[in-house]
PDB file of C-alpha atoms and ligand atoms in Angstrom:
ATOM      1  CA  UNK A 312       8.706  30.131  -6.853  1.00  0.00           C
ATOM      2  CA  UNK A 313       7.010  28.535  -3.854  1.00  0.00           C
ATOM      3  CA  UNK A 314       5.152  25.361  -4.870  1.00  0.00           C
ATOM      4  CA  UNK A 315       1.407  25.442  -4.132  1.00  0.00           C
ATOM      5  CA  UNK A 316       0.091  21.934  -3.586  1.00  0.00           C
ATOM      6  CA  UNK A 317      -3.456  20.693  -2.994  1.00  0.00           C
ATOM      7  CA  UNK A 318      -3.749  17.268  -1.392  1.00  0.00           C
ATOM      8  CA  UNK A 319      -7.176  15.634  -1.342  1.00  0.00           C
ATOM      9  CA  UNK A 320      -8.068  13.494   1.655  1.00  0.00           C
ATOM     10  CA  UNK A 321      -5.242  14.946   3.732  1.00  0.00           C
ATOM     11  CA  UNK A 322      -6.831  14.846   7.191  1.00  0.00           C
ATOM     12  CA  UNK A 323      -5.147  11.522   7.993  1.00  0.00           C
ATOM     13  CA  UNK A 324      -3.133   8.612   6.623  1.00  0.00           C
ATOM     14  CA  UNK A 325      -1.119   8.938   3.438  1.00  0.00           C
ATOM     15  CA  UNK A 326      -2.558  12.376   2.625  1.00  0.00           C
ATOM     16  CA  UNK A 327      -1.583  13.813   6.005  1.00  0.00           C
ATOM     17  CA  UNK A 328       1.929  12.333   5.739  1.00  0.00           C
ATOM     18  CA  UNK A 329       2.238  13.882   2.275  1.00  0.00           C
ATOM     19  CA  UNK A 330       1.116  17.268   3.620  1.00  0.00           C
ATOM     20  CA  UNK A 331       3.814  17.194   6.315  1.00  0.00           C
ATOM     21  CA  UNK A 332       6.523  16.161   3.854  1.00  0.00           C
ATOM     22  CA  UNK A 333       5.437  18.848   1.383  1.00  0.00           C
ATOM     23  CA  UNK A 334       5.820  21.334   4.238  1.00  0.00           C
ATOM     24  CA  UNK A 335       9.360  20.137   4.861  1.00  0.00           C
ATOM     25  CA  UNK A 336      10.069  20.709   1.146  1.00  0.00           C
ATOM     26  CA  UNK A 337       8.737  24.274   1.381  1.00  0.00           C
ATOM     27  CA  UNK A 338       5.334  23.932  -0.295  1.00  0.00           C
ATOM     28  CA  UNK A 339       2.246  25.896   0.570  1.00  0.00           C
ATOM     29  CA  UNK A 340      -0.177  23.106   1.404  1.00  0.00           C
ATOM     30  CA  UNK A 341      -3.943  22.981   0.895  1.00  0.00           C
ATOM     31  CA  UNK A 342      -5.438  20.209   3.029  1.00  0.00           C
ATOM     32  CA  UNK A 343      -8.764  18.794   1.840  1.00  0.00           C
ATOM     33  CA  UNK A 344     -11.058  16.629   3.944  1.00  0.00           C
ATOM     34  CA  UNK A 345     -14.722  15.668   4.055  1.00  0.00           C
ATOM     35  CA  UNK A 346     -15.862  15.056   7.631  1.00  0.00           C
ATOM     36  CA  UNK A 347     -13.128  15.486  10.188  1.00  0.00           C
ATOM     37  CA  UNK A 348     -12.390  19.229  10.415  1.00  0.00           C
ATOM     38  CA  UNK A 349     -10.522  18.753  13.693  1.00  0.00           C
ATOM     39  CA  UNK A 350      -8.106  16.267  12.144  1.00  0.00           C
ATOM     40  CA  UNK A 351      -7.541  18.546   9.128  1.00  0.00           C
ATOM     41  CA  UNK A 352      -6.867  21.494  11.459  1.00  0.00           C
ATOM     42  CA  UNK A 353      -4.303  19.409  13.339  1.00  0.00           C
ATOM     43  CA  UNK A 354      -2.501  18.555  10.077  1.00  0.00           C
ATOM     44  CA  UNK A 355      -2.535  22.279   9.211  1.00  0.00           C
ATOM     45  CA  UNK A 356      -0.943  23.054  12.586  1.00  0.00           C
ATOM     46  CA  UNK A 357       1.751  20.440  11.919  1.00  0.00           C
ATOM     47  CA  UNK A 358       2.436  21.958   8.483  1.00  0.00           C
ATOM     48  CA  UNK A 359       2.725  25.423  10.017  1.00  0.00           C
ATOM     49  CA  UNK A 360       5.009  24.122  12.766  1.00  0.00           C
ATOM     50  CA  UNK A 361       7.303  22.935   9.971  1.00  0.00           C
ATOM     51  CA  UNK A 362       7.468  26.520   8.694  1.00  0.00           C
ATOM     52  CA  UNK A 363       5.040  26.273   5.760  1.00  0.00           C
ATOM     53  CA  UNK A 364       1.709  27.927   5.015  1.00  0.00           C
ATOM     54  CA  UNK A 365      -1.411  25.785   5.239  1.00  0.00           C
ATOM     55  CA  UNK A 366      -5.111  26.045   4.524  1.00  0.00           C
ATOM     56  CA  UNK A 367      -7.894  23.501   5.065  1.00  0.00           C
ATOM     57  CA  UNK A 368     -10.825  23.040   2.693  1.00  0.00           C
ATOM     58  CA  UNK A 369     -13.892  20.912   3.293  1.00  0.00           C
ATOM     59  CA  UNK A 370     -15.019  19.349   0.016  1.00  0.00           C
ATOM     60  CA  UNK A 371     -16.338  16.007  -1.190  1.00  0.00           C
ATOM     61  CA  UNK A 372     -14.306  15.276  -4.320  1.00  0.00           C
ATOM     62  CA  UNK A 373     -17.208  13.336  -5.833  1.00  0.00           C
ATOM     63  CA  UNK A 374     -19.318  16.522  -5.936  1.00  0.00           C
ATOM     64  CA  UNK A 375     -18.446  18.830  -8.821  1.00  0.00           C
ATOM     65  CA  UNK A 376     -19.654  21.971  -7.020  1.00  0.00           C
ATOM     66  CA  UNK A 377     -17.434  21.129  -4.041  1.00  0.00           C
ATOM     67  CA  UNK A 378     -14.421  20.600  -6.300  1.00  0.00           C
ATOM     68  CA  UNK A 379     -14.977  23.926  -8.067  1.00  0.00           C
ATOM     69  CA  UNK A 380     -15.307  25.715  -4.713  1.00  0.00           C
ATOM     70  CA  UNK A 381     -12.146  24.014  -3.405  1.00  0.00           C
ATOM     71  CA  UNK A 382      -9.994  25.134  -6.337  1.00  0.00           C
ATOM     72  CA  UNK A 383     -11.444  28.645  -6.165  1.00  0.00           C
ATOM     73  CA  UNK A 384     -10.473  28.787  -2.489  1.00  0.00           C
ATOM     74  CA  UNK A 385      -6.862  27.952  -3.386  1.00  0.00           C
ATOM     75  CA  UNK A 386      -6.912  30.521  -6.238  1.00  0.00           C
ATOM     76  CA  UNK A 387      -8.186  33.207  -3.881  1.00  0.00           C
ATOM     77  CA  UNK A 388      -5.574  32.492  -1.203  1.00  0.00           C
ATOM     78  CA  UNK A 389      -2.410  31.762  -3.202  1.00  0.00           C
ATOM     79  CA  UNK A 390      -3.132  31.956  -6.933  1.00  0.00           C
ATOM     80  CA  UNK A 391      -2.646  29.111  -9.433  1.00  0.00           C
ATOM     81  CA  UNK A 392      -1.600  25.857  -7.852  1.00  0.00           C
ATOM     82  CA  UNK A 393       1.463  23.955  -9.094  1.00  0.00           C
ATOM     83  CA  UNK A 394       0.819  20.547  -7.535  1.00  0.00           C
ATOM     84  CA  UNK A 395      -2.179  18.240  -7.054  1.00  0.00           C
ATOM     85  CA  UNK A 396      -2.193  14.968  -5.149  1.00  0.00           C
ATOM     86  CA  UNK A 397      -5.331  12.971  -5.917  1.00  0.00           C
ATOM     87  CA  UNK A 398      -5.182  11.004  -2.687  1.00  0.00           C
ATOM     88  CA  UNK A 399      -8.795  10.893  -1.416  1.00  0.00           C
ATOM     89  CA  UNK A 400     -10.077   7.362  -1.752  1.00  0.00           C
ATOM     90  CA  UNK A 401     -12.309   4.832  -0.073  1.00  0.00           C
ATOM     91  CA  UNK A 402     -12.688   1.106   0.320  1.00  0.00           C
ATOM     92  CA  UNK A 403     -15.851  -0.728   1.316  1.00  0.00           C
ATOM     93  CA  UNK A 404     -16.563  -3.835   3.349  1.00  0.00           C
ATOM     94  CA  UNK A 405     -15.319  -7.181   2.093  1.00  0.00           C
ATOM     95  CA  UNK A 406     -17.667  -8.584  -0.561  1.00  0.00           C
ATOM     96  CA  UNK A 407     -17.749 -10.671  -3.719  1.00  0.00           C
ATOM     97  CA  UNK A 408     -18.843  -9.001  -6.952  1.00  0.00           C
ATOM     98  CA  UNK A 409     -22.112 -10.977  -6.899  1.00  0.00           C
ATOM     99  CA  UNK A 410     -22.925  -9.324  -3.555  1.00  0.00           C
ATOM    100  CA  UNK A 411     -22.244  -5.700  -4.519  1.00  0.00           C
ATOM    101  CA  UNK A 412     -25.098  -3.194  -4.651  1.00  0.00           C
ATOM    102  CA  UNK A 413     -25.332  -0.583  -7.388  1.00  0.00           C
ATOM    103  CA  UNK A 414     -25.154   2.122  -4.690  1.00  0.00           C
ATOM    104  CA  UNK A 415     -21.833   0.715  -3.493  1.00  0.00           C
ATOM    105  CA  UNK A 416     -20.425   0.750  -7.035  1.00  0.00           C
ATOM    106  CA  UNK A 417     -21.635   4.286  -7.665  1.00  0.00           C
ATOM    107  CA  UNK A 418     -20.028   5.583  -4.454  1.00  0.00           C
ATOM    108  CA  UNK A 419     -16.753   3.749  -5.103  1.00  0.00           C
ATOM    109  CA  UNK A 420     -16.336   5.089  -8.624  1.00  0.00           C
ATOM    110  CA  UNK A 421     -17.690   8.557  -7.790  1.00  0.00           C
ATOM    111  CA  UNK A 422     -15.062   9.180  -5.110  1.00  0.00           C
ATOM    112  CA  UNK A 423     -12.080   7.187  -6.376  1.00  0.00           C
ATOM    113  CA  UNK A 424     -12.421   7.840 -10.115  1.00  0.00           C
ATOM    114  CA  UNK A 425     -14.737  10.780 -10.843  1.00  0.00           C
ATOM    115  CA  UNK A 426     -13.223  12.748  -7.961  1.00  0.00           C
ATOM    116  CA  UNK A 427      -9.717  12.310  -9.352  1.00  0.00           C
ATOM    117  CA  UNK A 428     -10.861  13.278 -12.852  1.00  0.00           C
ATOM    118  CA  UNK A 429     -12.634  16.413 -11.616  1.00  0.00           C
ATOM    119  CA  UNK A 430      -9.670  17.555  -9.534  1.00  0.00           C
ATOM    120  CA  UNK A 431      -7.204  16.856 -12.345  1.00  0.00           C
ATOM    121  CA  UNK A 432      -9.409  18.756 -14.787  1.00  0.00           C
ATOM    122  CA  UNK A 433      -9.396  21.806 -12.532  1.00  0.00           C
ATOM    123  CA  UNK A 434      -5.647  21.496 -11.978  1.00  0.00           C
ATOM    124  CA  UNK A 435      -4.909  21.295 -15.718  1.00  0.00           C
ATOM    125  CA  UNK A 436      -7.056  24.393 -16.306  1.00  0.00           C
ATOM    126  CA  UNK A 437      -4.733  26.261 -13.947  1.00  0.00           C
ATOM    127  CA  UNK A 438      -1.351  24.638 -14.661  1.00  0.00           C
ATOM    128  CA  UNK A 439      -1.326  24.171 -18.435  1.00  0.00           C
ATOM    129  CA  UNK A 440       0.750  26.585 -20.469  1.00  0.00           C
ATOM    130  CA  UNK A 441      -2.150  26.469 -22.967  1.00  0.00           C
ATOM    131  CA  UNK A 442      -4.292  28.062 -20.276  1.00  0.00           C
ATOM    132  CA  UNK A 443      -1.683  30.660 -19.293  1.00  0.00           C
ATOM    133  CA  UNK A 444      -0.223  28.578 -16.470  1.00  0.00           C
ATOM    134  CA  UNK A 445       3.379  27.770 -15.653  1.00  0.00           C
ATOM    135  CA  UNK A 446       3.028  23.978 -15.542  1.00  0.00           C
ATOM    136  CA  UNK A 447       2.925  21.657 -12.578  1.00  0.00           C
ATOM    137  CA  UNK A 448       2.718  18.086 -11.407  1.00  0.00           C
ATOM    138  CA  UNK A 449      -0.182  15.772 -10.627  1.00  0.00           C
ATOM    139  CA  UNK A 450       0.254  12.612  -8.572  1.00  0.00           C
ATOM    140  CA  UNK A 451      -2.595  10.112  -8.445  1.00  0.00           C
ATOM    141  CA  UNK A 452      -2.645   7.675  -5.541  1.00  0.00           C
ATOM    142  CA  UNK A 453      -3.535   4.322  -7.048  1.00  0.00           C
ATOM    143  CA  UNK A 454      -2.937   0.925  -5.425  1.00  0.00           C
ATOM    144  CA  UNK A 455      -1.094  -2.335  -5.919  1.00  0.00           C
ATOM    145  CA  UNK A 456      -4.672  -3.698  -5.929  1.00  0.00           C
ATOM    146  CA  UNK A 457      -4.999  -2.350  -9.495  1.00  0.00           C
ATOM    147  CA  UNK A 458      -2.877  -5.234 -10.747  1.00  0.00           C
ATOM    148  CA  UNK A 459      -3.731  -7.755  -7.984  1.00  0.00           C
ATOM    149  CA  UNK A 460      -7.504  -7.491  -8.634  1.00  0.00           C
ATOM    150  CA  UNK A 461      -8.856  -7.534  -5.065  1.00  0.00           C
ATOM    151  CA  UNK A 462     -10.632 -10.882  -5.493  1.00  0.00           C
ATOM    152  CA  UNK A 463     -12.980 -11.925  -2.660  1.00  0.00           C
ATOM    153  CA  UNK A 464     -12.211  -8.624  -0.960  1.00  0.00           C
ATOM    154  CA  UNK A 465     -13.069  -5.599  -3.114  1.00  0.00           C
ATOM    155  CA  UNK A 466     -12.799  -6.006  -6.859  1.00  0.00           C
ATOM    156  CA  UNK A 467     -14.684  -2.707  -7.197  1.00  0.00           C
ATOM    157  CA  UNK A 468     -11.925  -0.843  -5.355  1.00  0.00           C
ATOM    158  CA  UNK A 469      -9.190  -2.580  -7.363  1.00  0.00           C
ATOM    159  CA  UNK A 470     -10.988  -1.750 -10.622  1.00  0.00           C
ATOM    160  CA  UNK A 471     -11.343   1.884  -9.576  1.00  0.00           C
ATOM    161  CA  UNK A 472      -7.568   1.999  -9.112  1.00  0.00           C
ATOM    162  CA  UNK A 473      -7.105   0.277 -12.485  1.00  0.00           C
ATOM    163  CA  UNK A 474      -9.031   3.205 -13.931  1.00  0.00           C
ATOM    164  CA  UNK A 475      -6.670   5.584 -12.126  1.00  0.00           C
ATOM    165  CA  UNK A 476      -3.657   3.879 -13.719  1.00  0.00           C
ATOM    166  CA  UNK A 477      -5.101   4.238 -17.211  1.00  0.00           C
ATOM    167  CA  UNK A 478      -6.161   7.808 -16.436  1.00  0.00           C
ATOM    168  CA  UNK A 479      -2.589   8.584 -15.365  1.00  0.00           C
ATOM    169  CA  UNK A 480      -1.102   7.247 -18.592  1.00  0.00           C
ATOM    170  CA  UNK A 481      -3.644   8.958 -20.834  1.00  0.00           C
ATOM    171  CA  UNK A 482      -3.610  12.342 -19.129  1.00  0.00           C
ATOM    172  CA  UNK A 483       0.191  12.342 -18.903  1.00  0.00           C
ATOM    173  CA  UNK A 484       0.454  12.166 -22.705  1.00  0.00           C
ATOM    174  CA  UNK A 485      -2.286  14.747 -23.197  1.00  0.00           C
ATOM    175  CA  UNK A 486      -0.528  17.448 -21.163  1.00  0.00           C
ATOM    176  CA  UNK A 487       3.154  16.488 -21.420  1.00  0.00           C
ATOM    177  CA  UNK A 488       3.900  19.325 -23.862  1.00  0.00           C
ATOM    178  CA  UNK A 489       2.015  21.812 -21.651  1.00  0.00           C
ATOM    179  CA  UNK A 490       4.397  21.699 -18.692  1.00  0.00           C
ATOM    180  CA  UNK A 491       2.444  19.172 -16.638  1.00  0.00           C
ATOM    181  CA  UNK A 492       3.745  15.811 -15.437  1.00  0.00           C
ATOM    182  CA  UNK A 493       1.203  13.194 -14.335  1.00  0.00           C
ATOM    183  CA  UNK A 494       2.260  10.113 -12.397  1.00  0.00           C
ATOM    184  CA  UNK A 495       0.785   7.569 -10.007  1.00  0.00           C
ATOM    185  CA  UNK A 496       2.046   5.990  -6.821  1.00  0.00           C
ATOM    186  CA  UNK A 497       0.687   2.504  -6.166  1.00  0.00           C
ATOM    187  CA  UNK A 498       0.965   1.825  -2.428  1.00  0.00           C
ATOM    188  CA  UNK A 499       0.828  -1.702  -1.120  1.00  0.00           C
ATOM    189  CA  UNK A 500      -0.788  -2.425   2.227  1.00  0.00           C
ATOM    190  CA  UNK A 501      -0.161   0.655   4.329  1.00  0.00           C
ATOM    191  CA  UNK A 502      -0.887   1.089   8.014  1.00  0.00           C
ATOM    192  CA  UNK A 503      -3.712   3.663   8.022  1.00  0.00           C
ATOM    193  CA  UNK A 504      -7.318   3.915   9.168  1.00  0.00           C
ATOM    194  CA  UNK A 505      -8.665   2.975   5.729  1.00  0.00           C
ATOM    195  CA  UNK A 506      -8.748  -0.676   6.780  1.00  0.00           C
ATOM    196  CA  UNK A 507     -10.985   0.098   9.767  1.00  0.00           C
ATOM    197  CA  UNK A 508     -13.312   1.991   7.442  1.00  0.00           C
ATOM    198  CA  UNK A 509     -13.654  -1.256   5.483  1.00  0.00           C
ATOM    199  CA  UNK A 510     -14.498  -3.167   8.667  1.00  0.00           C
ATOM    200  CA  UNK A 511     -11.030  -4.759   9.022  1.00  0.00           C
ATOM    201  CA  UNK A 512      -9.041  -2.627  11.495  1.00  0.00           C
ATOM    202  CA  UNK A 513      -6.333  -5.289  11.917  1.00  0.00           C
ATOM    203  CA  UNK A 514      -5.926  -5.910   8.169  1.00  0.00           C
ATOM    204  CA  UNK A 515      -2.581  -4.168   7.622  1.00  0.00           C
ATOM    205  CA  UNK A 516      -0.687  -6.251  10.159  1.00  0.00           C
ATOM    206  CA  UNK A 517      -2.805  -9.400   9.690  1.00  0.00           C
ATOM    207  CA  UNK A 518      -1.555  -9.605   6.086  1.00  0.00           C
ATOM    208  CA  UNK A 519       2.086  -8.884   6.950  1.00  0.00           C
ATOM    209  CA  UNK A 520       3.199 -12.454   6.236  1.00  0.00           C
ATOM    210  CA  UNK A 521       1.904 -12.115   2.640  1.00  0.00           C
ATOM    211  CA  UNK A 522       4.098  -9.069   2.022  1.00  0.00           C
ATOM    212  CA  UNK A 523       7.649  -9.901   0.872  1.00  0.00           C
ATOM    213  CA  UNK A 524       9.052  -7.357   3.345  1.00  0.00           C
ATOM    214  CA  UNK A 525       6.833  -8.925   6.070  1.00  0.00           C
ATOM    215  CA  UNK A 526       5.298  -5.639   7.205  1.00  0.00           C
ATOM    216  CA  UNK A 527       2.828  -3.016   6.019  1.00  0.00           C
ATOM    217  CA  UNK A 528       4.135   0.304   4.780  1.00  0.00           C
ATOM    218  CA  UNK A 529       4.158   3.447   6.900  1.00  0.00           C
ATOM    219  CA  UNK A 530       2.303   6.445   5.420  1.00  0.00           C
ATOM    220  CA  UNK A 531       5.573   8.426   5.468  1.00  0.00           C
ATOM    221  CA  UNK A 532       7.129   5.843   3.129  1.00  0.00           C
ATOM    222  CA  UNK A 533       4.361   6.401   0.570  1.00  0.00           C
ATOM    223  CA  UNK A 534       4.607  10.175   0.990  1.00  0.00           C
ATOM    224  CA  UNK A 535       8.302  10.065   0.042  1.00  0.00           C
ATOM    225  CA  UNK A 536       7.419   8.706  -3.385  1.00  0.00           C
ATOM    226  CA  UNK A 537       4.566  11.191  -3.876  1.00  0.00           C
ATOM    227  CA  UNK A 538       6.692  14.182  -2.947  1.00  0.00           C
ATOM    228  CA  UNK A 539       9.548  13.019  -5.172  1.00  0.00           C
ATOM    229  CA  UNK A 540       7.162  12.796  -8.131  1.00  0.00           C
ATOM    230  CA  UNK A 541       5.910  16.325  -7.347  1.00  0.00           C
ATOM    231  CA  UNK A 542       9.453  17.670  -7.241  1.00  0.00           C
ATOM    232  CA  UNK A 543      11.822  18.926  -9.892  1.00  0.00           C
ATOM    233  CA  UNK A 544      13.971  15.877  -9.172  1.00  0.00           C
ATOM    234  CA  UNK A 545      11.393  13.927 -11.205  1.00  0.00           C
ATOM    235  CA  UNK A 546      11.527  16.428 -14.082  1.00  0.00           C
ATOM    236  CA  UNK A 547      11.692  13.747 -16.828  1.00  0.00           C
ATOM    237  CA  UNK A 548       9.223  11.326 -15.202  1.00  0.00           C
ATOM    238  CA  UNK A 549       5.663  11.315 -16.490  1.00  0.00           C
ATOM    239  CA  UNK A 550       3.107   8.577 -17.054  1.00  0.00           C
ATOM    240  CA  UNK A 551       4.883   6.408 -14.478  1.00  0.00           C
ATOM    241  CA  UNK A 552       3.115   3.992 -12.125  1.00  0.00           C
ATOM    242  CA  UNK A 553       5.442   3.686  -9.143  1.00  0.00           C
ATOM    243  CA  UNK A 554       4.842   0.672  -6.883  1.00  0.00           C
ATOM    244  CA  UNK A 555       5.640   1.308  -3.219  1.00  0.00           C
ATOM    245  CA  UNK A 556       4.508  -1.975  -1.752  1.00  0.00           C
ATOM    246  CA  UNK A 557       7.296  -3.756   0.093  1.00  0.00           C
ATOM    247  CA  UNK A 558       7.650  -6.096  -2.886  1.00  0.00           C
ATOM    248  CA  UNK A 559       3.975  -7.102  -2.987  1.00  0.00           C
TER     249      UNK A 559
HETATM  250  P1  NAP B 159      -7.601   7.005   5.052  1.00  0.00           P
HETATM  251  O1  NAP B 159      -6.697   6.915   6.213  1.00  0.00           O
HETATM  252  O2  NAP B 159      -8.933   6.337   5.091  1.00  0.00           O
HETATM  253  O3  NAP B 159      -7.811   8.557   4.708  1.00  0.00           O
HETATM  254  C1  NAP B 159      -8.699   8.901   3.702  1.00  0.00           C
HETATM  255  C2  NAP B 159      -8.770  10.396   3.568  1.00  0.00           C
HETATM  256  O4  NAP B 159      -9.648  10.691   2.470  1.00  0.00           O
HETATM  257  C3  NAP B 159      -9.319  11.100   4.763  1.00  0.00           C
HETATM  258  O5  NAP B 159      -8.621  12.314   4.902  1.00  0.00           O
HETATM  259  C4  NAP B 159     -10.779  11.379   4.376  1.00  0.00           C
HETATM  260  O6  NAP B 159     -11.278  12.556   5.007  1.00  0.00           O
HETATM  261  C5  NAP B 159     -10.639  11.601   2.895  1.00  0.00           C
HETATM  262  N1  NAP B 159     -11.825  11.378   2.098  1.00  0.00           N
HETATM  263  C6  NAP B 159     -12.641  10.299   2.086  1.00  0.00           C
HETATM  264  N2  NAP B 159     -13.636  10.476   1.203  1.00  0.00           N
HETATM  265  C7  NAP B 159     -13.436  11.692   0.643  1.00  0.00           C
HETATM  266  C8  NAP B 159     -14.121  12.458  -0.316  1.00  0.00           C
HETATM  267  N3  NAP B 159     -15.246  12.007  -0.900  1.00  0.00           N
HETATM  268  N4  NAP B 159     -13.638  13.684  -0.642  1.00  0.00           N
HETATM  269  C9  NAP B 159     -12.527  14.174  -0.044  1.00  0.00           C
HETATM  270  N5  NAP B 159     -11.838  13.500   0.880  1.00  0.00           N
HETATM  271  C10 NAP B 159     -12.286  12.278   1.223  1.00  0.00           C
HETATM  272  O7  NAP B 159      -6.905   6.455   3.708  1.00  0.00           O
HETATM  273  P2  NAP B 159      -5.366   6.168   3.317  1.00  0.00           P
HETATM  274  O8  NAP B 159      -5.054   4.764   3.649  1.00  0.00           O
HETATM  275  O9  NAP B 159      -4.480   7.259   3.770  1.00  0.00           O
HETATM  276  O10 NAP B 159      -5.525   6.191   1.734  1.00  0.00           O
HETATM  277  C11 NAP B 159      -5.176   7.299   0.944  1.00  0.00           C
HETATM  278  C12 NAP B 159      -5.135   6.822  -0.512  1.00  0.00           C
HETATM  279  O11 NAP B 159      -4.207   5.746  -0.631  1.00  0.00           O
HETATM  280  C13 NAP B 159      -6.471   6.290  -1.025  1.00  0.00           C
HETATM  281  O12 NAP B 159      -6.671   6.691  -2.359  1.00  0.00           O
HETATM  282  C14 NAP B 159      -6.294   4.785  -0.949  1.00  0.00           C
HETATM  283  O13 NAP B 159      -7.105   4.092  -1.873  1.00  0.00           O
HETATM  284  C15 NAP B 159      -4.825   4.657  -1.280  1.00  0.00           C
HETATM  285  N6  NAP B 159      -4.212   3.389  -0.830  1.00  0.00           N
HETATM  286  C16 NAP B 159      -4.183   3.083   0.494  1.00  0.00           C
HETATM  287  C17 NAP B 159      -3.615   1.864   0.874  1.00  0.00           C
HETATM  288  C18 NAP B 159      -3.564   1.426   2.314  1.00  0.00           C
HETATM  289  O14 NAP B 159      -3.289   0.232   2.562  1.00  0.00           O
HETATM  290  N7  NAP B 159      -3.784   2.308   3.275  1.00  0.00           N
HETATM  291  C19 NAP B 159      -3.090   1.003  -0.104  1.00  0.00           C
HETATM  292  C20 NAP B 159      -3.152   1.363  -1.423  1.00  0.00           C
HETATM  293  C21 NAP B 159      -3.704   2.566  -1.790  1.00  0.00           C
HETATM  294  P3  NAP B 159     -12.368  12.541   6.203  1.00  0.00           P
HETATM  295  O15 NAP B 159     -11.847  11.650   7.261  1.00  0.00           O
HETATM  296  O16 NAP B 159     -12.502  13.969   6.642  1.00  0.00           O
HETATM  297  O17 NAP B 159     -13.626  12.011   5.570  1.00  0.00           O
END
């Protein structure tokens, strides 16, 4: 059976690297994005060049109607999905907690936490043997920040990833007997555009000396862990929080 995998936030960075590696492993790959259709189309072309089928879907994971439409698009094209990577996530500009607006907190938790819950809910409805599915695997992209705390930088982001860790553990137990494995990868500082979106484009390399391995991770190195957790090679792994952070 050909795996059918939806990756949120796959137009660049870790999501795009995961899409390409899924293609190498023979998955059909659904590439979600919010704004940059051109970048998502380019990732789809790369997936196809690797011999796999691809589709792109514009959807904001924090909007329930968008999430429902996204899963229906995958259903219509390929049928029930077997893999979900909850990768879409945001940071915000550097701030202390006593400087954070309510709007900032709402956006952070809506995308990073509610979005992952909504997508996982829709995936379970399709994968669970209780719902007539054949099982599957969900990988949540958390962060080393969940245990570091993000002090003086973005405690809101770190706390949103803490929620993802707890969500991973809880959901994994809920659906373990229904053919679904749920795990998280916790990347350390990885060289992607997320740092520029938080106003610190040089952040990944600027912090290299604080990383035991003295360098940021490459998105492909995070994707390796995600794709392993999706695969049958991880058949007895569920509820795991896998740090991929160069020792950080
Ligand atoms: P990135 O380069 O900023 O890419 C983010 C992706 O998410 C883009 O494809 C973006 O699409 C999409 N996205 C943003 N908001 C979305 C929304 N509301 N709905 C759907 N898609 C949305 O980020 P990245 O560094 O690859 O990060 C990927 C994941 O890894 C995130 O969850 C992040 O928290 C986590 N992580 C990253 C690092 C790091 O150092 N890079 C470390 C730890 C954890 P558009 O461009 O089309 O908007």
